Amino acid sequence: MARPARAPLLRRLLLLAAVAASCSYYLLFLQAQASVPPRYDGFAYGGGAAAAWKDAVLVEAFLDPLCPDSRDSWHPLKLAVERYAPRVSLIVHPFPLPYHTYAFHACRALYIANKLNSSSTYPLLELFFKNQEKFYNSATSSLSSTSVAVEMSKMASQTVGNSVSEFLSGFSDTKTDSAARVSFKYGCTRGVYGAPFFFVNGFLQPGGGSPIDYSTWIGILDPLVSQNGERIEMFTSM
């Protein structure tokens, strides 16, 4: 009587294997198709911005400016990075989630800000986190894409220091569109499928899609910083 039960189980295993193979093929195809950008993706955090990655622990965060979990993850991550700087470097990769209608607009806004005034990129990210509700799907359901771009430009101009019209013109710049697309594609090549996602020295941290609290960050970074410091001291004394 146990024999017939094997067939459904075998079919499920074969189906899972086929799905896994399809995903692997898609990632390889995406990596082959994605053009190499002229610079590494993302925004380096802080003054001296990860100037010496080889001598620092590198944290990479994939965040959606309109994602509540990305918002909640930012403050503890920022505190942890600032605690260990410059021994810890941070790069944020904008990753617009497709079910947040205007997340791609928000990511483009970050690239516009970075082009006009690079010191305003992170303040604008924090401003998006503070005012997310204004750009949620429900709040923008009756607005056109142009209207949303105008509202984002009004908000951003306060932080960037440029006029609303100057910032708004950035949405017509194909380079900001391309940069935001590269960020999304780059996240896909790293296996990112949600936000927030975190990598430390290239290794994915568990719990992708959920915030990491401050104490957990300290538990992750403290041993690495200590080991890194010992290694640097060893090489210096040689």
PDB file of N, CA, C and O in Angstrom, residues 43-101:
ATOM      1  N   PHE A  43      25.573  53.554  -2.960  1.00  0.00           N
ATOM      2  CA  PHE A  43      26.039  54.787  -2.347  1.00  0.00           C
ATOM      3  C   PHE A  43      26.848  54.457  -1.101  1.00  0.00           C
ATOM      4  O   PHE A  43      26.337  53.818  -0.177  1.00  0.00           O
ATOM      5  N   ALA A  44      28.114  54.880  -1.081  1.00  0.00           N
ATOM      6  CA  ALA A  44      28.952  54.658   0.099  1.00  0.00           C
ATOM      7  C   ALA A  44      28.556  55.647   1.191  1.00  0.00           C
ATOM      8  O   ALA A  44      28.258  56.809   0.914  1.00  0.00           O
ATOM      9  N   TYR A  45      28.511  55.156   2.409  1.00  0.00           N
ATOM     10  CA  TYR A  45      28.032  55.979   3.536  1.00  0.00           C
ATOM     11  C   TYR A  45      29.191  56.601   4.295  1.00  0.00           C
ATOM     12  O   TYR A  45      30.200  55.958   4.563  1.00  0.00           O
ATOM     13  N   GLY A  46      29.006  57.861   4.670  1.00  0.00           N
ATOM     14  CA  GLY A  46      29.961  58.518   5.555  1.00  0.00           C
ATOM     15  C   GLY A  46      31.055  59.260   4.832  1.00  0.00           C
ATOM     16  O   GLY A  46      31.290  59.102   3.648  1.00  0.00           O
ATOM     17  N   GLY A  47      31.804  60.083   5.607  1.00  0.00           N
ATOM     18  CA  GLY A  47      32.883  60.847   5.010  1.00  0.00           C
ATOM     19  C   GLY A  47      34.030  59.940   4.683  1.00  0.00           C
ATOM     20  O   GLY A  47      34.116  59.326   4.328  1.00  0.00           O
ATOM     21  N   GLY A  48      34.787  59.797   3.953  1.00  0.00           N
ATOM     22  CA  GLY A  48      35.824  58.838   3.613  1.00  0.00           C
ATOM     23  C   GLY A  48      35.284  57.575   3.032  1.00  0.00           C
ATOM     24  O   GLY A  48      36.006  56.734   2.587  1.00  0.00           O
ATOM     25  N   ALA A  49      33.968  57.455   3.046  1.00  0.00           N
ATOM     26  CA  ALA A  49      33.186  56.427   2.376  1.00  0.00           C
ATOM     27  C   ALA A  49      33.916  55.183   1.944  1.00  0.00           C
ATOM     28  O   ALA A  49      34.253  55.024   0.834  1.00  0.00           O
ATOM     29  N   ALA A  50      34.126  54.296   2.786  1.00  0.00           N
ATOM     30  CA  ALA A  50      34.694  52.986   2.425  1.00  0.00           C
ATOM     31  C   ALA A  50      35.928  53.137   1.561  1.00  0.00           C
ATOM     32  O   ALA A  50      36.064  52.493   0.540  1.00  0.00           O
ATOM     33  N   ALA A  51      36.812  54.045   1.956  1.00  0.00           N
ATOM     34  CA  ALA A  51      37.989  54.322   1.131  1.00  0.00           C
ATOM     35  C   ALA A  51      38.923  53.124   1.062  1.00  0.00           C
ATOM     36  O   ALA A  51      39.636  52.948   0.095  1.00  0.00           O
ATOM     37  N   ALA A  52      38.960  52.337   2.124  1.00  0.00           N
ATOM     38  CA  ALA A  52      39.890  51.195   2.146  1.00  0.00           C
ATOM     39  C   ALA A  52      39.121  49.932   2.497  1.00  0.00           C
ATOM     40  O   ALA A  52      39.207  49.416   3.592  1.00  0.00           O
ATOM     41  N   TRP A  53      38.351  49.420   1.532  1.00  0.00           N
ATOM     42  CA  TRP A  53      37.518  48.245   1.788  1.00  0.00           C
ATOM     43  C   TRP A  53      38.351  47.044   2.192  1.00  0.00           C
ATOM     44  O   TRP A  53      37.915  46.219   2.986  1.00  0.00           O
ATOM     45  N   LYS A  54      39.550  46.941   1.657  1.00  0.00           N
ATOM     46  CA  LYS A  54      40.358  45.766   1.951  1.00  0.00           C
ATOM     47  C   LYS A  54      40.744  45.701   3.426  1.00  0.00           C
ATOM     48  O   LYS A  54      41.075  44.644   3.941  1.00  0.00           O
ATOM     49  N   ASP A  55      40.706  46.852   4.103  1.00  0.00           N
ATOM     50  CA  ASP A  55      41.058  46.898   5.517  1.00  0.00           C
ATOM     51  C   ASP A  55      39.838  47.103   6.410  1.00  0.00           C
ATOM     52  O   ASP A  55      39.974  47.454   7.585  1.00  0.00           O
ATOM     53  N   ALA A  56      38.637  46.928   5.863  1.00  0.00           N
ATOM     54  CA  ALA A  56      37.417  47.169   6.630  1.00  0.00           C
ATOM     55  C   ALA A  56      36.420  46.043   6.399  1.00  0.00           C
ATOM     56  O   ALA A  56      36.477  45.316   5.403  1.00  0.00           O
ATOM     57  N   VAL A  57      35.514  45.896   7.339  1.00  0.00           N
ATOM     58  CA  VAL A  57      34.374  44.997   7.174  1.00  0.00           C
ATOM     59  C   VAL A  57      33.363  45.727   6.298  1.00  0.00           C
ATOM     60  O   VAL A  57      32.977  46.862   6.602  1.00  0.00           O
ATOM     61  N   LEU A  58      32.948  45.111   5.221  1.00  0.00           N
ATOM     62  CA  LEU A  58      32.036  45.766   4.284  1.00  0.00           C
ATOM     63  C   LEU A  58      30.614  45.244   4.453  1.00  0.00           C
ATOM     64  O   LEU A  58      30.359  44.048   4.301  1.00  0.00           O
ATOM     65  N   VAL A  59      29.708  46.154   4.784  1.00  0.00           N
ATOM     66  CA  VAL A  59      28.283  45.845   4.881  1.00  0.00           C
ATOM     67  C   VAL A  59      27.595  46.409   3.645  1.00  0.00           C
ATOM     68  O   VAL A  59      27.788  47.578   3.300  1.00  0.00           O
ATOM     69  N   GLU A  60      26.807  45.585   2.979  1.00  0.00           N
ATOM     70  CA  GLU A  60      26.012  46.038   1.845  1.00  0.00           C
ATOM     71  C   GLU A  60      24.534  45.833   2.189  1.00  0.00           C
ATOM     72  O   GLU A  60      24.128  44.748   2.589  1.00  0.00           O
ATOM     73  N   ALA A  61      23.777  46.907   2.017  1.00  0.00           N
ATOM     74  CA  ALA A  61      22.352  46.871   2.335  1.00  0.00           C
ATOM     75  C   ALA A  61      21.545  47.162   1.076  1.00  0.00           C
ATOM     76  O   ALA A  61      21.813  48.153   0.382  1.00  0.00           O
ATOM     77  N   PHE A  62      20.587  46.315   0.784  1.00  0.00           N
ATOM     78  CA  PHE A  62      19.670  46.526  -0.332  1.00  0.00           C
ATOM     79  C   PHE A  62      18.361  47.039   0.258  1.00  0.00           C
ATOM     80  O   PHE A  62      17.649  46.289   0.956  1.00  0.00           O
ATOM     81  N   LEU A  63      18.062  48.311   0.005  1.00  0.00           N
ATOM     82  CA  LEU A  63      16.927  48.973   0.646  1.00  0.00           C
ATOM     83  C   LEU A  63      16.008  49.601  -0.389  1.00  0.00           C
ATOM     84  O   LEU A  63      16.461  50.118  -1.417  1.00  0.00           O
ATOM     85  N   ASP A  64      14.720  49.556  -0.093  1.00  0.00           N
ATOM     86  CA  ASP A  64      13.697  50.224  -0.895  1.00  0.00           C
ATOM     87  C   ASP A  64      13.257  51.460  -0.116  1.00  0.00           C
ATOM     88  O   ASP A  64      12.779  51.331   1.023  1.00  0.00           O
ATOM     89  N   PRO A  65      13.407  52.667  -0.672  1.00  0.00           N
ATOM     90  CA  PRO A  65      13.038  53.886   0.059  1.00  0.00           C
ATOM     91  C   PRO A  65      11.588  53.938   0.515  1.00  0.00           C
ATOM     92  O   PRO A  65      11.260  54.673   1.450  1.00  0.00           O
ATOM     93  N   LEU A  66      10.712  53.162  -0.131  1.00  0.00           N
ATOM     94  CA  LEU A  66       9.295  53.179   0.221  1.00  0.00           C
ATOM     95  C   LEU A  66       8.859  51.925   0.980  1.00  0.00           C
ATOM     96  O   LEU A  66       7.664  51.672   1.133  1.00  0.00           O
ATOM     97  N   CYS A  67       9.833  51.146   1.463  1.00  0.00           N
ATOM     98  CA  CYS A  67       9.528  49.904   2.180  1.00  0.00           C
ATOM     99  C   CYS A  67       9.588  50.128   3.691  1.00  0.00           C
ATOM    100  O   CYS A  67      10.623  50.570   4.206  1.00  0.00           O
ATOM    101  N   PRO A  68       8.523  49.835   4.425  1.00  0.00           N
ATOM    102  CA  PRO A  68       8.536  50.024   5.882  1.00  0.00           C
ATOM    103  C   PRO A  68       9.630  49.220   6.586  1.00  0.00           C
ATOM    104  O   PRO A  68      10.230  49.703   7.558  1.00  0.00           O
ATOM    105  N   ASP A  69       9.895  48.001   6.129  1.00  0.00           N
ATOM    106  CA  ASP A  69      10.946  47.199   6.761  1.00  0.00           C
ATOM    107  C   ASP A  69      12.332  47.789   6.492  1.00  0.00           C
ATOM    108  O   ASP A  69      13.207  47.743   7.361  1.00  0.00           O
ATOM    109  N   SER A  70      12.522  48.349   5.309  1.00  0.00           N
ATOM    110  CA  SER A  70      13.788  49.040   5.026  1.00  0.00           C
ATOM    111  C   SER A  70      13.934  50.246   5.944  1.00  0.00           C
ATOM    112  O   SER A  70      15.021  50.502   6.484  1.00  0.00           O
ATOM    113  N   ARG A  71      12.855  50.971   6.119  1.00  0.00           N
ATOM    114  CA  ARG A  71      12.861  52.137   7.023  1.00  0.00           C
ATOM    115  C   ARG A  71      13.237  51.721   8.436  1.00  0.00           C
ATOM    116  O   ARG A  71      14.098  52.331   9.078  1.00  0.00           O
ATOM    117  N   ASP A  72      12.614  50.662   8.927  1.00  0.00           N
ATOM    118  CA  ASP A  72      12.859  50.230  10.302  1.00  0.00           C
ATOM    119  C   ASP A  72      14.258  49.666  10.492  1.00  0.00           C
ATOM    120  O   ASP A  72      14.787  49.650  11.611  1.00  0.00           O
ATOM    121  N   SER A  73      14.865  49.202   9.403  1.00  0.00           N
ATOM    122  CA  SER A  73      16.199  48.609   9.507  1.00  0.00           C
ATOM    123  C   SER A  73      17.303  49.655   9.489  1.00  0.00           C
ATOM    124  O   SER A  73      18.438  49.370   9.898  1.00  0.00           O
ATOM    125  N   TRP A  74      16.983  50.858   9.010  1.00  0.00           N
ATOM    126  CA  TRP A  74      18.031  51.838   8.746  1.00  0.00           C
ATOM    127  C   TRP A  74      18.694  52.374  10.020  1.00  0.00           C
ATOM    128  O   TRP A  74      19.928  52.435  10.112  1.00  0.00           O
ATOM    129  N   HIS A  75      17.922  52.770  10.997  1.00  0.00           N
ATOM    130  CA  HIS A  75      18.494  53.406  12.196  1.00  0.00           C
ATOM    131  C   HIS A  75      19.462  52.494  12.943  1.00  0.00           C
ATOM    132  O   HIS A  75      20.601  52.909  13.242  1.00  0.00           O
ATOM    133  N   PRO A  76      19.098  51.245  13.258  1.00  0.00           N
ATOM    134  CA  PRO A  76      20.065  50.377  13.942  1.00  0.00           C
ATOM    135  C   PRO A  76      21.304  50.083  13.106  1.00  0.00           C
ATOM    136  O   PRO A  76      22.415  49.994  13.641  1.00  0.00           O
ATOM    137  N   LEU A  77      21.141  49.947  11.791  1.00  0.00           N
ATOM    138  CA  LEU A  77      22.298  49.717  10.927  1.00  0.00           C
ATOM    139  C   LEU A  77      23.212  50.932  10.939  1.00  0.00           C
ATOM    140  O   LEU A  77      24.446  50.804  11.069  1.00  0.00           O
ATOM    141  N   LYS A  78      22.638  52.102  10.816  1.00  0.00           N
ATOM    142  CA  LYS A  78      23.413  53.346  10.811  1.00  0.00           C
ATOM    143  C   LYS A  78      24.202  53.512  12.112  1.00  0.00           C
ATOM    144  O   LYS A  78      25.393  53.845  12.093  1.00  0.00           O
ATOM    145  N   LEU A  79      23.555  53.230  13.241  1.00  0.00           N
ATOM    146  CA  LEU A  79      24.230  53.346  14.542  1.00  0.00           C
ATOM    147  C   LEU A  79      25.392  52.358  14.643  1.00  0.00           C
ATOM    148  O   LEU A  79      26.474  52.704  15.145  1.00  0.00           O
ATOM    149  N   ALA A  80      25.166  51.141  14.181  1.00  0.00           N
ATOM    150  CA  ALA A  80      26.213  50.115  14.276  1.00  0.00           C
ATOM    151  C   ALA A  80      27.407  50.480  13.396  1.00  0.00           C
ATOM    152  O   ALA A  80      28.569  50.346  13.813  1.00  0.00           O
ATOM    153  N   VAL A  81      27.145  50.955  12.185  1.00  0.00           N
ATOM    154  CA  VAL A  81      28.230  51.325  11.275  1.00  0.00           C
ATOM    155  C   VAL A  81      29.012  52.509  11.838  1.00  0.00           C
ATOM    156  O   VAL A  81      30.251  52.529  11.800  1.00  0.00           O
ATOM    157  N   GLU A  82      28.298  53.485  12.372  1.00  0.00           N
ATOM    158  CA  GLU A  82      28.979  54.658  12.935  1.00  0.00           C
ATOM    159  C   GLU A  82      29.785  54.291  14.177  1.00  0.00           C
ATOM    160  O   GLU A  82      30.825  54.895  14.437  1.00  0.00           O
ATOM    161  N   ARG A  83      29.326  53.304  14.908  1.00  0.00           N
ATOM    162  CA  ARG A  83      30.075  52.862  16.095  1.00  0.00           C
ATOM    163  C   ARG A  83      31.459  52.328  15.710  1.00  0.00           C
ATOM    164  O   ARG A  83      32.436  52.573  16.414  1.00  0.00           O
ATOM    165  N   TYR A  84      31.531  51.595  14.594  1.00  0.00           N
ATOM    166  CA  TYR A  84      32.779  50.931  14.226  1.00  0.00           C
ATOM    167  C   TYR A  84      33.570  51.658  13.133  1.00  0.00           C
ATOM    168  O   TYR A  84      34.664  51.225  12.781  1.00  0.00           O
ATOM    169  N   ALA A  85      33.012  52.722  12.568  1.00  0.00           N
ATOM    170  CA  ALA A  85      33.717  53.449  11.509  1.00  0.00           C
ATOM    171  C   ALA A  85      35.080  53.936  12.016  1.00  0.00           C
ATOM    172  O   ALA A  85      35.207  54.335  13.176  1.00  0.00           O
ATOM    173  N   PRO A  86      36.137  53.888  11.201  1.00  0.00           N
ATOM    174  CA  PRO A  86      36.161  53.498   9.796  1.00  0.00           C
ATOM    175  C   PRO A  86      36.460  52.015   9.572  1.00  0.00           C
ATOM    176  O   PRO A  86      36.771  51.615   8.453  1.00  0.00           O
ATOM    177  N   ARG A  87      36.374  51.214  10.629  1.00  0.00           N
ATOM    178  CA  ARG A  87      36.685  49.787  10.482  1.00  0.00           C
ATOM    179  C   ARG A  87      35.546  49.008   9.849  1.00  0.00           C
ATOM    180  O   ARG A  87      35.701  47.849   9.476  1.00  0.00           O
ATOM    181  N   VAL A  88      34.385  49.663   9.740  1.00  0.00           N
ATOM    182  CA  VAL A  88      33.242  49.086   9.020  1.00  0.00           C
ATOM    183  C   VAL A  88      32.796  50.086   7.967  1.00  0.00           C
ATOM    184  O   VAL A  88      32.641  51.273   8.261  1.00  0.00           O
ATOM    185  N   SER A  89      32.638  49.624   6.747  1.00  0.00           N
ATOM    186  CA  SER A  89      32.151  50.457   5.654  1.00  0.00           C
ATOM    187  C   SER A  89      30.760  49.982   5.233  1.00  0.00           C
ATOM    188  O   SER A  89      30.437  48.807   5.360  1.00  0.00           O
ATOM    189  N   LEU A  90      29.975  50.910   4.729  1.00  0.00           N
ATOM    190  CA  LEU A  90      28.595  50.598   4.332  1.00  0.00           C
ATOM    191  C   LEU A  90      28.314  51.111   2.931  1.00  0.00           C
ATOM    192  O   LEU A  90      28.656  52.249   2.597  1.00  0.00           O
ATOM    193  N   ILE A  91      27.710  50.270   2.127  1.00  0.00           N
ATOM    194  CA  ILE A  91      27.181  50.670   0.821  1.00  0.00           C
ATOM    195  C   ILE A  91      25.706  50.303   0.787  1.00  0.00           C
ATOM    196  O   ILE A  91      25.335  49.170   1.098  1.00  0.00           O
ATOM    197  N   VAL A  92      24.877  51.262   0.426  1.00  0.00           N
ATOM    198  CA  VAL A  92      23.447  51.006   0.248  1.00  0.00           C
ATOM    199  C   VAL A  92      23.151  50.915  -1.242  1.00  0.00           C
ATOM    200  O   VAL A  92      23.506  51.812  -2.019  1.00  0.00           O
ATOM    201  N   HIS A  93      22.527  49.820  -1.625  1.00  0.00           N
ATOM    202  CA  HIS A  93      22.081  49.623  -3.006  1.00  0.00           C
ATOM    203  C   HIS A  93      20.569  49.862  -3.053  1.00  0.00           C
ATOM    204  O   HIS A  93      19.811  49.140  -2.380  1.00  0.00           O
ATOM    205  N   PRO A  94      20.099  50.842  -3.801  1.00  0.00           N
ATOM    206  CA  PRO A  94      18.644  51.017  -3.942  1.00  0.00           C
ATOM    207  C   PRO A  94      18.041  49.799  -4.628  1.00  0.00           C
ATOM    208  O   PRO A  94      18.563  49.340  -5.647  1.00  0.00           O
ATOM    209  N   PHE A  95      16.967  49.284  -4.053  1.00  0.00           N
ATOM    210  CA  PHE A  95      16.334  48.098  -4.628  1.00  0.00           C
ATOM    211  C   PHE A  95      14.821  48.307  -4.620  1.00  0.00           C
ATOM    212  O   PHE A  95      14.140  48.017  -3.621  1.00  0.00           O
ATOM    213  N   PRO A  96      14.259  48.837  -5.722  1.00  0.00           N
ATOM    214  CA  PRO A  96      12.822  49.139  -5.765  1.00  0.00           C
ATOM    215  C   PRO A  96      11.976  47.875  -5.883  1.00  0.00           C
ATOM    216  O   PRO A  96      12.080  47.143  -6.872  1.00  0.00           O
ATOM    217  N   LEU A  97      11.162  47.630  -4.897  1.00  0.00           N
ATOM    218  CA  LEU A  97      10.280  46.462  -4.937  1.00  0.00           C
ATOM    219  C   LEU A  97       9.129  46.727  -5.907  1.00  0.00           C
ATOM    220  O   LEU A  97       8.516  47.800  -5.877  1.00  0.00           O
ATOM    221  N   PRO A  98       8.815  45.782  -6.774  1.00  0.00           N
ATOM    222  CA  PRO A  98       7.831  46.023  -7.839  1.00  0.00           C
ATOM    223  C   PRO A  98       6.417  46.267  -7.332  1.00  0.00           C
ATOM    224  O   PRO A  98       5.601  46.849  -8.042  1.00  0.00           O
ATOM    225  N   TYR A  99       6.114  45.821  -6.105  1.00  0.00           N
ATOM    226  CA  TYR A  99       4.757  46.028  -5.597  1.00  0.00           C
ATOM    227  C   TYR A  99       4.611  47.355  -4.856  1.00  0.00           C
ATOM    228  O   TYR A  99       3.542  47.663  -4.329  1.00  0.00           O
ATOM    229  N   HIS A 100       5.682  48.159  -4.803  1.00  0.00           N
ATOM    230  CA  HIS A 100       5.578  49.553  -4.371  1.00  0.00           C
ATOM    231  C   HIS A 100       5.632  50.396  -5.647  1.00  0.00           C
ATOM    232  O   HIS A 100       6.681  50.572  -6.245  1.00  0.00           O
ATOM    233  N   THR A 101       4.484  50.906  -6.050  1.00  0.00           N
ATOM    234  CA  THR A 101       4.313  51.481  -7.383  1.00  0.00           C
ATOM    235  C   THR A 101       5.379  52.516  -7.733  1.00  0.00           C
ATOM    236  O   THR A 101       5.903  52.523  -8.856  1.00  0.00           O
TER     237      THR A 101
END
